[in-house]
Amino acid sequence: SSTGYSTGRVFNQLTEALLQTETGSMTPAEIEQVFAALPVDVTFVDAGNKVRFFSRPRERIFPRSSAIIGRSVENCHPPQSVDRVLEIIQAFRDGRHQQASFWIRLRGRLILIQYFAVRDKHGGYMGTLEVSQDITDWQQLEGERRLISWKDT
């Protein structure tokens, strides 16, 4: 039917459209792959405390399923940490803090977990970004390794 064709064409235009910002533009596919390339887990919780987005990096630290989209953040954390998570979010919402950092040992690795307040251009609270990364190998760094020393071996 012409409705199906029209809907399909509009969908294709949306998926190929560029997200235009002050700092550039990317397609949705490019955005998705940029997040996948980052060596971090990223989860965004909106101002209503609902999970709205998570990345799918090549090596995810904390498993995520699409079923968490739309779920309340308090249903995504172990019971013993829910109160702390909600306290952090409230401190972000009130403007008392902009970030919170924690680190844990998990399966023999050192994991850095950071929460960041996400704000609009006027300082209004938009949500919380959770970023988790394995920093075990960082502990071995000494001195410098400069770009000029890179070799394709």
XYZ file of N, CA and C in Angstrom:
459
model
N 0.833 -1.194 0.000
C 0.000 0.000 0.000
C 0.868 1.244 0.000
N 0.276 2.341 -0.406
C 1.040 3.589 -0.445
C 1.382 4.060 0.965
N 0.539 3.709 1.947
C 0.833 4.108 3.330
C 2.109 3.422 3.807
N 2.238 2.120 3.549
C 3.444 1.391 3.952
C 4.678 1.960 3.288
N 4.576 2.271 2.005
C 5.715 2.835 1.285
C 6.101 4.175 1.888
N 5.097 4.998 2.128
C 5.353 6.325 2.685
C 5.990 6.209 4.065
N 5.441 5.324 4.905
C 5.990 5.138 6.247
C 7.427 4.644 6.158
N 7.679 3.683 5.273
C 9.040 3.171 5.097
C 9.995 4.249 4.642
N 9.552 5.085 3.721
C 10.406 6.165 3.222
C 10.723 7.155 4.340
N 9.717 7.509 5.127
C 9.938 8.431 6.247
C 10.896 7.809 7.249
N 10.709 6.517 7.550
C 11.609 5.838 8.483
C 13.040 5.872 7.957
N 13.219 5.557 6.673
C 14.565 5.589 6.094
C 15.165 6.983 6.168
N 14.355 8.001 5.934
C 14.866 9.370 6.022
C 15.293 9.681 7.449
N 14.528 9.207 8.430
C 14.882 9.451 9.831
C 16.163 8.725 10.212
N 16.318 7.472 9.768
C 17.504 6.714 10.154
C 18.749 7.200 9.430
N 18.581 7.843 8.297
C 19.728 8.375 7.567
C 19.966 9.848 7.870
N 19.054 10.465 8.602
C 19.168 11.892 8.910
C 20.366 12.143 9.811
N 20.834 13.354 9.771
C 21.945 13.749 10.628
C 21.422 14.416 11.885
N 22.023 14.065 13.010
C 21.767 14.806 14.233
C 22.711 15.994 14.185
N 22.150 17.174 14.047
C 22.940 18.403 13.903
C 23.076 19.072 15.262
N 24.315 19.351 15.674
C 24.568 20.074 16.922
C 25.531 21.218 16.631
N 25.820 22.010 17.656
C 26.775 23.111 17.491
C 28.176 22.604 17.180
N 28.463 21.356 17.549
C 29.820 20.828 17.377
C 29.957 19.863 16.208
N 28.905 19.700 15.411
C 28.995 18.831 14.246
C 27.717 18.052 14.020
N 27.825 17.018 13.199
C 26.655 16.200 12.893
C 27.079 14.759 12.660
N 26.173 13.842 13.006
C 26.408 12.415 12.801
C 25.068 11.741 12.540
N 25.125 10.601 11.865
C 23.918 9.803 11.664
C 23.674 8.970 12.924
N 22.447 8.477 13.105
C 22.199 7.586 14.247
C 23.130 6.369 14.246
N 23.417 5.798 13.074
C 24.318 4.641 13.003
C 25.725 5.019 13.467
N 26.192 6.202 13.087
C 27.515 6.654 13.533
C 27.538 6.857 15.047
N 26.488 7.447 15.573
C 26.409 7.668 17.025
C 26.455 6.327 17.757
N 25.672 5.371 17.283
C 25.637 4.055 17.916
C 27.015 3.398 17.905
N 27.721 3.497 16.780
C 29.032 2.864 16.681
C 30.110 3.618 17.458
N 29.970 4.924 17.603
C 30.895 5.685 18.451
C 30.773 5.183 19.884
N 29.542 5.041 20.378
C 29.347 4.520 21.736
C 29.898 3.101 21.861
N 29.712 2.273 20.830
C 30.206 0.894 20.868
C 31.732 0.846 20.892
N 32.384 1.829 20.282
C 33.848 1.854 20.225
C 34.486 2.321 21.530
N 33.738 3.055 22.339
C 34.292 3.561 23.597
C 34.511 2.408 24.579
N 35.643 2.395 25.285
C 35.922 1.309 26.237
C 35.245 1.534 27.589
N 34.000 1.986 27.563
C 33.236 2.271 28.779
C 31.793 1.820 28.585
N 31.128 1.509 29.707
C 29.682 1.284 29.707
C 29.041 2.631 29.997
N 28.068 3.028 29.200
C 27.367 4.295 29.414
C 25.877 3.997 29.553
N 25.257 4.552 30.598
C 23.815 4.432 30.797
C 23.278 5.809 31.149
N 22.193 6.217 30.486
C 21.573 7.510 30.774
C 20.222 7.287 31.437
N 20.037 7.963 32.581
C 18.777 7.947 33.325
C 18.208 9.357 33.253
N 16.971 9.507 32.789
C 16.401 10.842 32.585
C 15.973 11.499 33.899
N 15.460 12.711 33.807
C 15.073 13.490 34.989
C 13.942 12.828 35.776
N 13.193 11.938 35.145
C 12.132 11.200 35.824
C 12.610 9.879 36.415
N 13.942 9.696 36.458
C 14.586 8.488 37.005
C 14.302 7.224 36.195
N 14.048 7.385 34.901
C 13.817 6.241 34.019
C 15.048 6.029 33.136
N 15.437 4.765 32.958
C 16.552 4.441 32.065
C 16.101 4.712 30.642
N 16.860 5.534 29.933
C 16.489 5.908 28.566
C 17.454 5.376 27.518
N 18.705 5.076 27.928
C 19.717 4.681 26.944
C 20.828 3.918 27.647
N 21.389 2.940 26.935
C 22.652 2.347 27.377
C 23.454 1.973 26.144
N 24.757 2.004 26.302
C 25.636 1.664 25.187
C 25.902 0.162 25.179
N 26.393 -0.305 24.051
C 26.762 -1.712 23.912
C 28.224 -1.793 23.478
N 29.144 -1.530 24.426
C 30.561 -1.624 24.062
C 30.937 -3.080 23.776
N 32.075 -3.260 23.152
C 32.514 -4.608 22.787
C 32.673 -5.500 24.016
N 33.119 -4.913 25.129
C 33.279 -5.673 26.370
C 32.532 -4.949 27.488
N 31.287 -5.325 27.697
C 30.452 -4.673 28.713
C 30.796 -5.221 30.091
N 30.935 -4.320 31.057
C 31.261 -4.695 32.432
C 30.017 -5.198 33.151
N 28.956 -4.410 33.106
C 27.700 -4.773 33.758
C 26.676 -5.114 32.678
N 26.156 -6.338 32.677
C 25.196 -6.733 31.639
C 23.971 -5.819 31.618
N 23.490 -5.541 30.424
C 22.275 -4.741 30.240
C 21.433 -5.421 29.160
N 20.139 -5.345 29.349
C 19.196 -5.862 28.369
C 18.290 -4.711 27.953
N 17.771 -4.769 26.757
C 16.844 -3.733 26.294
C 15.622 -3.623 27.197
N 15.368 -4.639 28.014
C 14.223 -4.621 28.932
C 14.344 -3.514 29.978
N 15.553 -2.965 30.201
C 15.691 -1.905 31.216
C 15.227 -0.548 30.702
N 15.075 -0.403 29.394
C 14.637 0.881 28.848
C 13.240 1.197 29.387
N 13.119 2.377 30.001
C 11.856 2.787 30.593
C 11.680 2.360 32.039
N 12.593 1.535 32.526
C 12.497 1.048 33.905
C 12.996 2.108 34.881
N 12.423 2.143 36.073
C 12.886 3.059 37.115
C 14.280 2.651 37.563
N 15.129 3.649 37.782
C 16.516 3.381 38.145
C 16.612 2.548 39.417
N 15.674 2.713 40.342
C 15.744 1.939 41.584
C 15.557 0.445 41.354
N 15.001 0.072 40.199
C 14.836 -1.344 39.865
C 16.020 -1.906 39.093
N 17.084 -1.112 38.966
C 18.248 -1.530 38.185
C 19.506 -1.691 39.041
N 19.366 -1.547 40.351
C 20.516 -1.639 41.251
C 20.231 -2.637 42.357
N 21.284 -3.226 42.923
C 21.077 -4.135 44.058
C 20.383 -3.398 45.205
N 19.524 -4.082 45.945
C 18.762 -3.433 47.021
C 19.624 -2.637 48.002
N 20.822 -3.141 48.313
C 21.663 -2.457 49.296
C 22.223 -1.131 48.787
N 22.181 -0.877 47.478
C 22.736 0.381 46.960
C 21.677 1.361 46.452
N 20.421 0.955 46.410
C 19.360 1.803 45.851
C 19.261 3.143 46.571
N 19.281 3.136 47.901
C 19.159 4.393 48.648
C 20.281 5.361 48.299
N 21.507 4.852 48.163
C 22.645 5.707 47.817
C 22.485 6.281 46.407
N 22.064 5.444 45.476
C 21.855 5.913 44.102
C 20.837 7.049 44.093
N 19.739 6.872 44.807
C 18.701 7.907 44.851
C 19.200 9.176 45.545
N 20.055 9.028 46.564
C 20.650 10.198 47.232
C 21.538 10.979 46.264
N 22.331 10.251 45.495
C 23.220 10.896 44.514
C 22.391 11.655 43.490
N 21.371 11.005 42.957
C 20.520 11.650 41.957
C 19.862 12.896 42.539
N 19.407 12.820 43.783
C 18.788 13.987 44.410
C 19.806 15.115 44.585
N 21.035 14.782 44.944
C 22.091 15.797 45.083
C 22.384 16.449 43.733
N 22.323 15.673 42.646
C 22.489 16.234 41.301
C 21.312 17.147 40.984
N 20.119 16.666 41.247
C 18.895 17.418 40.950
C 18.902 18.762 41.686
N 19.342 18.746 42.955
C 19.390 19.963 43.779
C 20.575 20.864 43.445
N 21.495 20.379 42.613
C 22.662 21.174 42.246
C 23.780 21.146 43.276
N 23.693 20.258 44.276
C 24.726 20.191 45.312
C 25.976 19.460 44.844
N 25.829 18.568 43.867
C 26.971 17.828 43.323
C 26.811 17.705 41.816
N 27.943 17.514 41.135
C 27.941 17.341 39.682
C 28.404 15.946 39.284
N 29.125 15.280 40.187
C 29.583 13.930 39.883
C 29.850 13.164 41.166
N 29.865 11.847 41.039
C 30.193 10.954 42.148
C 30.986 9.790 41.563
N 32.080 9.417 42.224
C 32.948 8.348 41.718
C 33.143 7.262 42.765
N 33.186 6.021 42.287
C 33.378 4.852 43.141
C 34.227 3.854 42.380
N 34.883 2.951 43.078
C 35.607 1.886 42.406
C 35.437 0.616 43.213
N 35.339 -0.485 42.482
C 35.125 -1.792 43.094
C 36.030 -2.813 42.419
N 36.250 -3.921 43.103
C 36.934 -5.067 42.507
C 35.847 -6.024 42.012
N 35.980 -6.438 40.765
C 34.998 -7.330 40.153
C 35.738 -8.314 39.262
N 35.608 -9.594 39.564
C 36.277 -10.647 38.787
C 37.772 -10.348 38.611
N 38.410 -9.883 39.684
C 39.847 -9.626 39.653
C 40.250 -8.345 38.941
N 39.299 -7.531 38.555
C 39.578 -6.278 37.841
C 39.149 -5.098 38.706
N 39.770 -3.932 38.495
C 39.388 -2.710 39.200
C 38.455 -1.914 38.293
N 37.242 -1.678 38.758
C 36.210 -1.015 37.959
C 35.903 0.353 38.557
N 36.016 1.396 37.731
C 35.659 2.757 38.122
C 34.229 3.013 37.662
N 33.385 3.441 38.594
C 31.989 3.758 38.296
C 31.789 5.227 38.627
N 31.365 5.997 37.633
C 31.150 7.428 37.844
C 29.745 7.808 37.409
N 29.140 8.680 38.200
C 27.851 9.271 37.863
C 28.082 10.749 37.595
N 27.478 11.258 36.538
C 27.603 12.669 36.171
C 26.215 13.276 36.016
N 26.021 14.471 36.575
C 24.776 15.202 36.359
C 24.779 15.715 34.922
N 23.686 15.534 34.215
C 23.526 16.060 32.859
C 22.582 17.249 32.970
N 23.040 18.382 32.467
C 22.268 19.619 32.600
C 22.056 20.273 31.239
N 20.958 21.018 31.119
C 20.721 21.782 29.895
C 21.575 23.050 29.926
N 21.472 23.843 28.887
C 22.302 25.052 28.769
C 22.051 26.056 29.880
N 20.917 25.936 30.548
C 20.570 26.878 31.617
C 20.832 26.291 33.003
N 21.427 25.103 33.053
C 21.743 24.472 34.329
C 20.659 23.567 34.874
N 19.550 23.441 34.144
C 18.463 22.568 34.597
C 18.857 21.103 34.524
N 18.438 20.352 35.498
C 18.762 18.928 35.569
C 18.004 18.149 34.498
N 18.745 17.411 33.675
C 18.149 16.595 32.619
C 18.223 15.103 32.929
N 19.174 14.725 33.777
C 19.326 13.310 34.097
C 20.715 13.007 34.620
N 20.990 11.721 34.712
C 22.267 11.236 35.232
C 22.896 10.290 34.225
N 24.186 10.462 34.011
C 24.957 9.582 33.142
C 25.826 8.699 34.019
N 25.693 7.392 33.864
C 26.552 6.445 34.572
C 27.596 5.949 33.584
N 28.870 6.059 33.958
C 29.970 5.608 33.110
C 30.825 4.651 33.935
N 30.971 3.426 33.456
C 31.781 2.424 34.150
C 32.886 1.965 33.218
N 34.088 1.804 33.791
C 35.199 1.347 32.966
C 36.189 0.540 33.783
N 36.828 -0.391 33.111
C 37.860 -1.218 33.717
C 39.157 -0.412 33.689
N 39.671 -0.076 34.867
C 40.892 0.742 34.938
C 42.080 -0.061 35.464
N 41.949 -1.382 35.490
C 43.012 -2.240 36.005
C 44.349 -1.927 35.348
N 44.369 -1.854 34.028
C 45.627 -1.637 33.306
C 46.198 -0.245 33.528
N 45.388 0.710 33.930
C 45.879 2.067 34.191
C 46.882 2.062 35.336
N 46.717 1.128 36.262
C 47.596 1.079 37.423
C 49.043 0.774 37.044
N 49.257 0.231 35.868
C 50.603 -0.126 35.424
C 51.314 1.021 34.703
N 50.613 2.090 34.400
C 51.193 3.181 33.618
C 52.271 3.917 34.402
N 53.370 4.192 33.710
C 54.459 4.986 34.280
C 55.022 5.862 33.179
N 55.596 6.989 33.557
C 56.230 7.870 32.575
C 55.245 8.355 31.535
N 55.686 8.330 30.273
C 54.853 8.789 29.157
C 54.931 7.812 28.001
N 53.907 7.806 27.204
C 53.933 7.157 25.896
C 53.272 8.136 24.960
N 54.065 8.763 24.141
C 53.578 9.832 23.282
C 53.110 9.301 21.933
N 52.257 10.078 21.300
C 51.717 9.730 19.992
C 52.829 9.449 18.991
N 53.876 10.217 19.060
C 54.973 10.075 18.094
C 55.665 8.717 18.204
N 55.507 8.038 19.337
C 56.170 6.744 19.523
C 55.340 5.571 18.985
N 54.133 5.841 18.472
C 53.275 4.776 17.958
C 53.875 4.164 16.706
N 53.822 2.829 16.623
C 54.278 2.117 15.421
C 53.242 1.066 15.070
N 53.012 0.888 13.782
C 52.100 -0.138 13.290
C 52.887 -1.441 13.200
N 52.754 -2.276 14.219
C 53.546 -3.517 14.235
C 52.690 -4.734 14.044
